[in-house]
XYZ file of C-alpha atoms in Angstrom:
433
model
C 21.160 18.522 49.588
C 24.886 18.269 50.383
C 27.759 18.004 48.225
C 28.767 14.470 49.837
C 24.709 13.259 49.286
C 24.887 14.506 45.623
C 28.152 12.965 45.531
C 27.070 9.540 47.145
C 23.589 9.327 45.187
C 25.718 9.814 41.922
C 28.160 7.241 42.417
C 25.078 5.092 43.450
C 23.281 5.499 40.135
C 26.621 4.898 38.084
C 27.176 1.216 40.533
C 23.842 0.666 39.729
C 23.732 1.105 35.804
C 26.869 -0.805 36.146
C 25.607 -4.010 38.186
C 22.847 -3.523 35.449
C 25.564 -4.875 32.351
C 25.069 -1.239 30.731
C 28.429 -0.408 29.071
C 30.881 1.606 31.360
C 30.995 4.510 28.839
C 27.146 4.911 28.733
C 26.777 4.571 32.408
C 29.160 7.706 32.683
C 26.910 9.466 30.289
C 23.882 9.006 32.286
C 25.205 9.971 35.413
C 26.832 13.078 33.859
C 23.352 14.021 32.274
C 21.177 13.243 35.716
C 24.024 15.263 37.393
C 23.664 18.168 34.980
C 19.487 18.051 34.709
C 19.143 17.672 38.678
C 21.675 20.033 40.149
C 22.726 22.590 37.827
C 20.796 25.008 35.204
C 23.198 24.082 31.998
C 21.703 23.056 28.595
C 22.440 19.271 29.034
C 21.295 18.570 25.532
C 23.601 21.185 24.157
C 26.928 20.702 26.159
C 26.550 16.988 25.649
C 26.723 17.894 21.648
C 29.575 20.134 22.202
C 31.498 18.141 24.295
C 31.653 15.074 22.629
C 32.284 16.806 18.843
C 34.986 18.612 20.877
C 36.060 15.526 22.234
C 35.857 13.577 19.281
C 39.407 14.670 17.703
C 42.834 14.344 19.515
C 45.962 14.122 18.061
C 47.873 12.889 21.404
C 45.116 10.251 21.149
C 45.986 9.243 17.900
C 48.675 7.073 19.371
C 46.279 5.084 21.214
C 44.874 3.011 18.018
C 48.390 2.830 16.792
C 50.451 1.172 19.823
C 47.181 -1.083 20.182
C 47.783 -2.420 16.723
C 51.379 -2.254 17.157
C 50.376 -5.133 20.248
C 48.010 -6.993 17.857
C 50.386 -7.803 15.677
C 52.998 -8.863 17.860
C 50.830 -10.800 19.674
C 49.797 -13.089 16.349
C 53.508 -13.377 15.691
C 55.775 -15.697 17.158
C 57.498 -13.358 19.677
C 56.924 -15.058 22.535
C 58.688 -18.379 21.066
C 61.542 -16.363 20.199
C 61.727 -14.816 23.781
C 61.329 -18.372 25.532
C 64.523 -19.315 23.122
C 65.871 -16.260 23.853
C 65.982 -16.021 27.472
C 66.009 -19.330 28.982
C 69.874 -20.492 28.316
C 70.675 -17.354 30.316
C 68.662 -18.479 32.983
C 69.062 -21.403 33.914
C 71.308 -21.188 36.630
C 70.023 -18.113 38.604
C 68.133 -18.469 41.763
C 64.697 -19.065 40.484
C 65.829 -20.594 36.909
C 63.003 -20.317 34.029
C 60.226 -19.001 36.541
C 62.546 -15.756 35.174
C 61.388 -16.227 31.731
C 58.020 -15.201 32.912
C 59.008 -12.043 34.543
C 61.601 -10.508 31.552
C 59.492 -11.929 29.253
C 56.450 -10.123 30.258
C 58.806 -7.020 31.045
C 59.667 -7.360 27.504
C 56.194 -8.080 25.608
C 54.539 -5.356 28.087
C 57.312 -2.777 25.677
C 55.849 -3.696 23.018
C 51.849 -4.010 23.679
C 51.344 -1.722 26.326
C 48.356 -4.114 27.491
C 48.502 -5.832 30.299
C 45.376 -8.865 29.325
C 47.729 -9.343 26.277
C 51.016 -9.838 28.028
C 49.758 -12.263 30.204
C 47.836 -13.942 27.585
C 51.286 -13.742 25.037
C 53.038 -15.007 27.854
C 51.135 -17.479 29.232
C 50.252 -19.594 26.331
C 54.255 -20.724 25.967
C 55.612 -20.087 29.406
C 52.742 -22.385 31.342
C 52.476 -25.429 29.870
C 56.507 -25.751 29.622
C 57.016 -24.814 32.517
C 54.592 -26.999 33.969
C 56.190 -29.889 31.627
C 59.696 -29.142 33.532
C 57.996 -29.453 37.131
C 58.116 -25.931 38.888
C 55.315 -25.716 41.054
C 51.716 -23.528 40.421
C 51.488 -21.256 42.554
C 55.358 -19.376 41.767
C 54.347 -20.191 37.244
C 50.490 -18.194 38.183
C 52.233 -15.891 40.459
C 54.681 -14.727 38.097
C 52.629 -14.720 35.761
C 49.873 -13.073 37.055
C 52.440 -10.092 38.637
C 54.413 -9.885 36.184
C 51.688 -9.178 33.219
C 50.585 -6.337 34.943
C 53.873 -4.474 33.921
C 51.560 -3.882 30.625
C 50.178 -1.244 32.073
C 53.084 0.887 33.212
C 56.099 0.242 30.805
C 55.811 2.136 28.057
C 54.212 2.180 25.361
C 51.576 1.629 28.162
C 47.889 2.814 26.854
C 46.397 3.526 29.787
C 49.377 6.177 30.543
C 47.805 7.585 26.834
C 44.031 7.641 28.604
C 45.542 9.722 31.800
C 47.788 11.845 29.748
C 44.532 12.457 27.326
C 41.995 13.189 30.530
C 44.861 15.100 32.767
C 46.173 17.439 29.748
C 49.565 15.775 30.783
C 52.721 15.314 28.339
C 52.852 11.435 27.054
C 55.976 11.333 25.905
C 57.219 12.767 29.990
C 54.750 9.805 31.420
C 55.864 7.037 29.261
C 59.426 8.284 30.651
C 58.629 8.528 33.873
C 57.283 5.008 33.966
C 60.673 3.190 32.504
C 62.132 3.506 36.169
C 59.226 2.199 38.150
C 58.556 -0.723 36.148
C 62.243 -1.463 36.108
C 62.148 -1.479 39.995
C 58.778 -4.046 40.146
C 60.995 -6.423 37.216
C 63.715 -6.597 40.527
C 61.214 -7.217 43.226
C 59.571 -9.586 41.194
C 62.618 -11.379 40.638
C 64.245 -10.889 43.843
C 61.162 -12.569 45.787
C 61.424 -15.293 43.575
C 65.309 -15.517 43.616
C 64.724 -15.311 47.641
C 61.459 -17.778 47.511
C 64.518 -20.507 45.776
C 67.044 -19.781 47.782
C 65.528 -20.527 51.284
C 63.537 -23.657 49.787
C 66.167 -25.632 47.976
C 64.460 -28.094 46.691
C 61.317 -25.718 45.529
C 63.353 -25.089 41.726
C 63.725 -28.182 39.708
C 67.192 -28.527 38.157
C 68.145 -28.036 34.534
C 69.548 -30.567 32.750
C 70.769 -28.369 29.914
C 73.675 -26.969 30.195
C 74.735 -23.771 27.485
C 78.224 -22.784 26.265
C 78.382 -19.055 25.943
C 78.610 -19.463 21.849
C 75.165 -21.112 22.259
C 73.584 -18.453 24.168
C 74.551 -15.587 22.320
C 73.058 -17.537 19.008
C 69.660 -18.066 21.326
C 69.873 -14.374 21.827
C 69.406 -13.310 17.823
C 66.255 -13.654 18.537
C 65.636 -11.052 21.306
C 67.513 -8.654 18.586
C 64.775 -7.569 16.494
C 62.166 -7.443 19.642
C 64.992 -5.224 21.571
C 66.057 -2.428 18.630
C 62.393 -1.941 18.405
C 61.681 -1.169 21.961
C 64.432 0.880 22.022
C 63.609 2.512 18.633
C 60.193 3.735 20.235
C 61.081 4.835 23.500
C 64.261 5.899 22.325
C 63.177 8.170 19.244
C 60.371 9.769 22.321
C 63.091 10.508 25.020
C 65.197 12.037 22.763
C 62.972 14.128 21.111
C 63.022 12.688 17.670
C 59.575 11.881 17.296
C 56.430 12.495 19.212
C 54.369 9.172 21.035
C 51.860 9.189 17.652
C 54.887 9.448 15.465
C 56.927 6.878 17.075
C 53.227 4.878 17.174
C 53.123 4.920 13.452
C 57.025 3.845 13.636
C 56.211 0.863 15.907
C 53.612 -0.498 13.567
C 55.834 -0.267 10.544
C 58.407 -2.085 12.272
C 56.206 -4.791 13.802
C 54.837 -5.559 10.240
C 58.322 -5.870 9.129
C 59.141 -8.214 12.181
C 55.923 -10.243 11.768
C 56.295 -10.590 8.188
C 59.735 -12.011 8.632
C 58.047 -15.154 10.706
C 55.857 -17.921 9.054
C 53.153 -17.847 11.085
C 51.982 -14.164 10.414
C 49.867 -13.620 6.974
C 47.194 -12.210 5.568
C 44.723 -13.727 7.695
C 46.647 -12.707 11.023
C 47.097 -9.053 10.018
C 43.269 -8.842 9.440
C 42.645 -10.050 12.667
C 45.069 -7.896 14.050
C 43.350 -4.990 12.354
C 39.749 -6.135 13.432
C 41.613 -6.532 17.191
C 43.156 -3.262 17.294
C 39.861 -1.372 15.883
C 37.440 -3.089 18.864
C 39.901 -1.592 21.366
C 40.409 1.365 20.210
C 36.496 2.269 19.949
C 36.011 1.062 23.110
C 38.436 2.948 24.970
C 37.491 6.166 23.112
C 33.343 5.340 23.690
C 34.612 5.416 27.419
C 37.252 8.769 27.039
C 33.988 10.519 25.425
C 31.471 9.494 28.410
C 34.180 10.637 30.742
C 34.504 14.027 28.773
C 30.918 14.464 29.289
C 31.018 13.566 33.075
C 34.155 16.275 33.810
C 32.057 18.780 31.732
C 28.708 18.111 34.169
C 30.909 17.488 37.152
C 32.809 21.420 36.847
C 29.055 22.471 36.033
C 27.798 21.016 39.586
C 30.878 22.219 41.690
C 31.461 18.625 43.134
C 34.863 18.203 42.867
C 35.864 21.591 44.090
C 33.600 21.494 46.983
C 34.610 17.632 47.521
C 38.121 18.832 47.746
C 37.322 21.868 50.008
C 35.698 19.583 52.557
C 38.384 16.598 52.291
C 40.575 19.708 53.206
C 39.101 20.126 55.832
C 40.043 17.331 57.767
C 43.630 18.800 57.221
C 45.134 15.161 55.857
C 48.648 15.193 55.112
C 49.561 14.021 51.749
C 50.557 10.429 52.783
C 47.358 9.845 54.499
C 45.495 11.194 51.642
C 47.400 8.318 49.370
C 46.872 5.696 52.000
C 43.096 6.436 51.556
C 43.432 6.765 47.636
C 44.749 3.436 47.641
C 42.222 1.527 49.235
C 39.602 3.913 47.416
C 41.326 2.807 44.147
C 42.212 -0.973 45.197
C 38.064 -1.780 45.977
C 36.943 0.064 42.696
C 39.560 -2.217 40.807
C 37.188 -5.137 42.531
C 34.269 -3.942 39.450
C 35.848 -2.009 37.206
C 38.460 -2.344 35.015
C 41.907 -0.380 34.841
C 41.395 2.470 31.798
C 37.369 2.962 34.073
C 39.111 3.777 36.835
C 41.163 6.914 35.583
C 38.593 8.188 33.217
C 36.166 7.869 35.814
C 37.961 9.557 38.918
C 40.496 11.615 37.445
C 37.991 14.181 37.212
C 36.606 14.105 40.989
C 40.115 13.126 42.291
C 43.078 15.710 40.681
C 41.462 18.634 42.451
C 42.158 17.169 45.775
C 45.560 15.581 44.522
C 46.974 19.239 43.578
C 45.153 20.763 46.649
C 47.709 18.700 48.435
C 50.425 19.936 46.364
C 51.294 16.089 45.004
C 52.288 16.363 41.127
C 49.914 15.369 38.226
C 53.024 13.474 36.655
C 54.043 11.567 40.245
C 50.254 10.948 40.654
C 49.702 8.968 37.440
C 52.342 6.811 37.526
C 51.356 6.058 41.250
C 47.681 5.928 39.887
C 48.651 2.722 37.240
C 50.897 1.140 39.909
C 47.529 1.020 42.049
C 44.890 -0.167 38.768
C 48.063 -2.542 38.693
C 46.954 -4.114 41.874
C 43.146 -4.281 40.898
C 44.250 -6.388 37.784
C 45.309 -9.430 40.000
C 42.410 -8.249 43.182
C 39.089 -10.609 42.772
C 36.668 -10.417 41.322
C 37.382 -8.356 38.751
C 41.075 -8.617 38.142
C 41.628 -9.380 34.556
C 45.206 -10.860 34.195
C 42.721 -13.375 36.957
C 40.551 -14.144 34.198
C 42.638 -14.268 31.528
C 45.056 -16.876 33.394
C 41.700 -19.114 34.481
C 40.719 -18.975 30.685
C 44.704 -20.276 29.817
C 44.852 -22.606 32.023
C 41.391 -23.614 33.647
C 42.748 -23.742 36.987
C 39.928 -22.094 39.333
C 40.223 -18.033 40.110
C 40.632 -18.712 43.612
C 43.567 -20.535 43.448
C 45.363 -18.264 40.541
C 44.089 -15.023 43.130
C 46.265 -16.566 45.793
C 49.233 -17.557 44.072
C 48.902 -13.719 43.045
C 48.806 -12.334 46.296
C 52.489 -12.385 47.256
C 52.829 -10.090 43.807
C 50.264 -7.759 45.216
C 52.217 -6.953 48.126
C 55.111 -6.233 46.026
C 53.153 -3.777 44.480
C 52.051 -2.114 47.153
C 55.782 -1.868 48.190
C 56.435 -0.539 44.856
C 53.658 2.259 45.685
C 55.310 3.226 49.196
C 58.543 3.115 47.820
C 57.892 5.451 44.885
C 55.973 7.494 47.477
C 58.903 7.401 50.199
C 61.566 8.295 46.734
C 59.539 10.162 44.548
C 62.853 10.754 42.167
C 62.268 7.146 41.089
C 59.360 8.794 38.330
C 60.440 11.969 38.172
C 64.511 12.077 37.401
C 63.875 10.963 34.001
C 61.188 13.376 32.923
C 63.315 16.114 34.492
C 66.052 14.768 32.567
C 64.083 15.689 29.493
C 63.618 19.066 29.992
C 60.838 20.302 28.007
């Protein structure tokens, strides 16, 4: 049997186990130990064992549970209150107004929680029904919304850039650099096509009836303080070489306990939750980063990805076309899986092609979460989708389309990056090592 049949009646098995409601992490395990018992002559019983005790202790990884709890906490704390107050006197007379709020204020909670469900749940709960209350219309509040949250996964702290730095052997501290400048550039599309969407329809924006003196907005703007010194604290203390991502982690959490505790609505109570939150995520993600370890074990034992990337080679594809076909590849797996699945599962069946092509590992995961980006808000899987119907009980279809205007702008922030690949990589360079 070929490679490609091998290749096509494994992926069939894991769509299968996965239309069957068997966890994503266990499905990968299966199809790594049918791969390894069918096709190759390895011990499958014994390198399972190995792999995941081998697997089973990371120190990079051990900033994954601490940025998630870092989130959880924030999230139970009245940050995105004090944002609202924060940002909307500043607002209120751009081209676009408070639909703005939405955008920097999921730019500013995605800092902090690195999850993109949780920004646009954060987010949603205060910016919706206000700005519903003040009458801007749907489809720009979803929209914004909806595009906007997905900034979770690429600003950093983002935890999915932990997961591909984890799987790919890459530096975290370079690719939670290297995404600052992207995610910068989709906060100005964002708000340029909905500065552009208020300038050509006049009457679209609803007009403010508050007006602030400059004393008065500064005074709103205590409140982004505390939110602001932390970001930059974390990022800050990793660019400059100050602290590693776990270190600054452990920082982040210290400091959002401190910033929680200063609020009344955060107790005892909350921080449990927070705790209980943080601990269900984290032993997900690393159930899945285990199953994934086991399938890049089988799949180097069967040859697939080599001999995948030998024949993909050999319809001579130039590096563009090979992204243009990654990105529809990527785009209709986002349609059943969900974002962290997608890298642990093809990172180790797509990277040998990727560096065949001479594309960098660093360029290719930032361009790999700008893509899961786009399956976030692509039916019928997109979870920011899900998590918006569940806020505001407006149907799927309706939130999908008022998304889909946000989805192109993410595919232009794909070509563009692709076009200027400087836009990830000047920072990280900037580092040195």
């Amino acid at each position: 049997m070929s490679d490609p049949a091998i290749f096509a009646l494994l992926f069939g098995l894991l769509i299968g186990l996965l239309a069957m409601g068997l966890w994503v992490a266990l499905a990968l395990m299966v199809m790594a130990f049918v791969a390894m018992a069918f096709f190759t002559n390895a011990p499958e019983g014994l390198v399972l064992a190995t792999t995941l005790w081998g697997h089973s202790h990371s120190w990079p990884l051990a900033a994954l549970p601490l940025f998630i709890l870092m989130g959880e906490i924030l999230l139970r704390s009245r940050l995105s209150e004090d944002m609202f107050s924060g940002l909307a006197p500043w607002l209120g007379r751009a081209p676009g107004r408070l639909l703005h709020v939405n955008i920097l204020g999921c730019a500013i909670f995605a800092a902090v929680s690195g999850s993109s469900a949780a920004t646009a749940a954060t987010i949603g709960k205060m910016s919706v029904p206000e700005l519903k209350g003040r009458g801007y219309p749907e489809s720009l509040i979803l929209g914004t919304l909806a595009g906007s949250a997905t900034l979770g996964l690429l600003i950093p702290p983002s935890i999915i850039l932990i997961v591909y730095g984890v799987a790919t052997e890459q530096s975290i501290a370079r690719l939670f650099v290297a995404g600052i400048l992207p995610g910068l550039m989709l906060v100005g599309l964002f708000a340029g096509y909905v500065a552009v969407r208020a300038l050509l329809d006049r009457d679209l924006i609803p007009v403010e009836a508050t007006d602030f003196s400059l004393m008065e907005k500064l005074r709103a703007s205590r409140r982004l303080v505390p939110v602001v010194l932390l970001i930059a604290g974390v990022i800050g203390s990793i660019y400059t070489g100050i602290a590693s991502p776990t270190d600054a982690a452990a920082v982040g959490v210290f400091l959002a306990l401190v910033l929680a505790s200063m609020t009344s609505s955060f107790g005892w109570s909350e921080f449990k939750d927070a705790l209980m939150g943080a601990t269900r995520t984290s032993c997900m993600i690393a159930f899945i980063l285990l199953g994934a370890a086991f399938l890049s074990i089988s799949m180097g034992f069967t040859g697939i990805p080599r001999n995948l990337a030998a024949w993909i080679g050999a319809f001579e594809l130039s590096p563009y076309a090979l992204l243009a076909a990654l990105t529809v590849f990527f785009i209709v797996l986002g349609c059943f899986l969900d974002g962290i699945s997608i890298v642990v599962l093809t990172t180790s069946i797509i990277l040998p092609m990727v560096e065949a092509a001479g594309i960098d590992r660093l360029w290719f995961g930032i361009y790999l979460v700008l893509v899961v980006e786009m399956s976030q808000i692509t039916p019928p899987v997109g979870f920011n989708l899900f998590v918006i119907q569940g806020l505001t009980g407006i149907d799927i279809l309706r939130v999908a389309k008022a998304a889909l205007p946000f989805f192109a702008l993410l595919v232009l922030g794909a070509a563009l990056i692709t076009v200027f690949p400087g836009i990830v990589t000047v920072l990280p360079n900037a580092m040195g090592n």
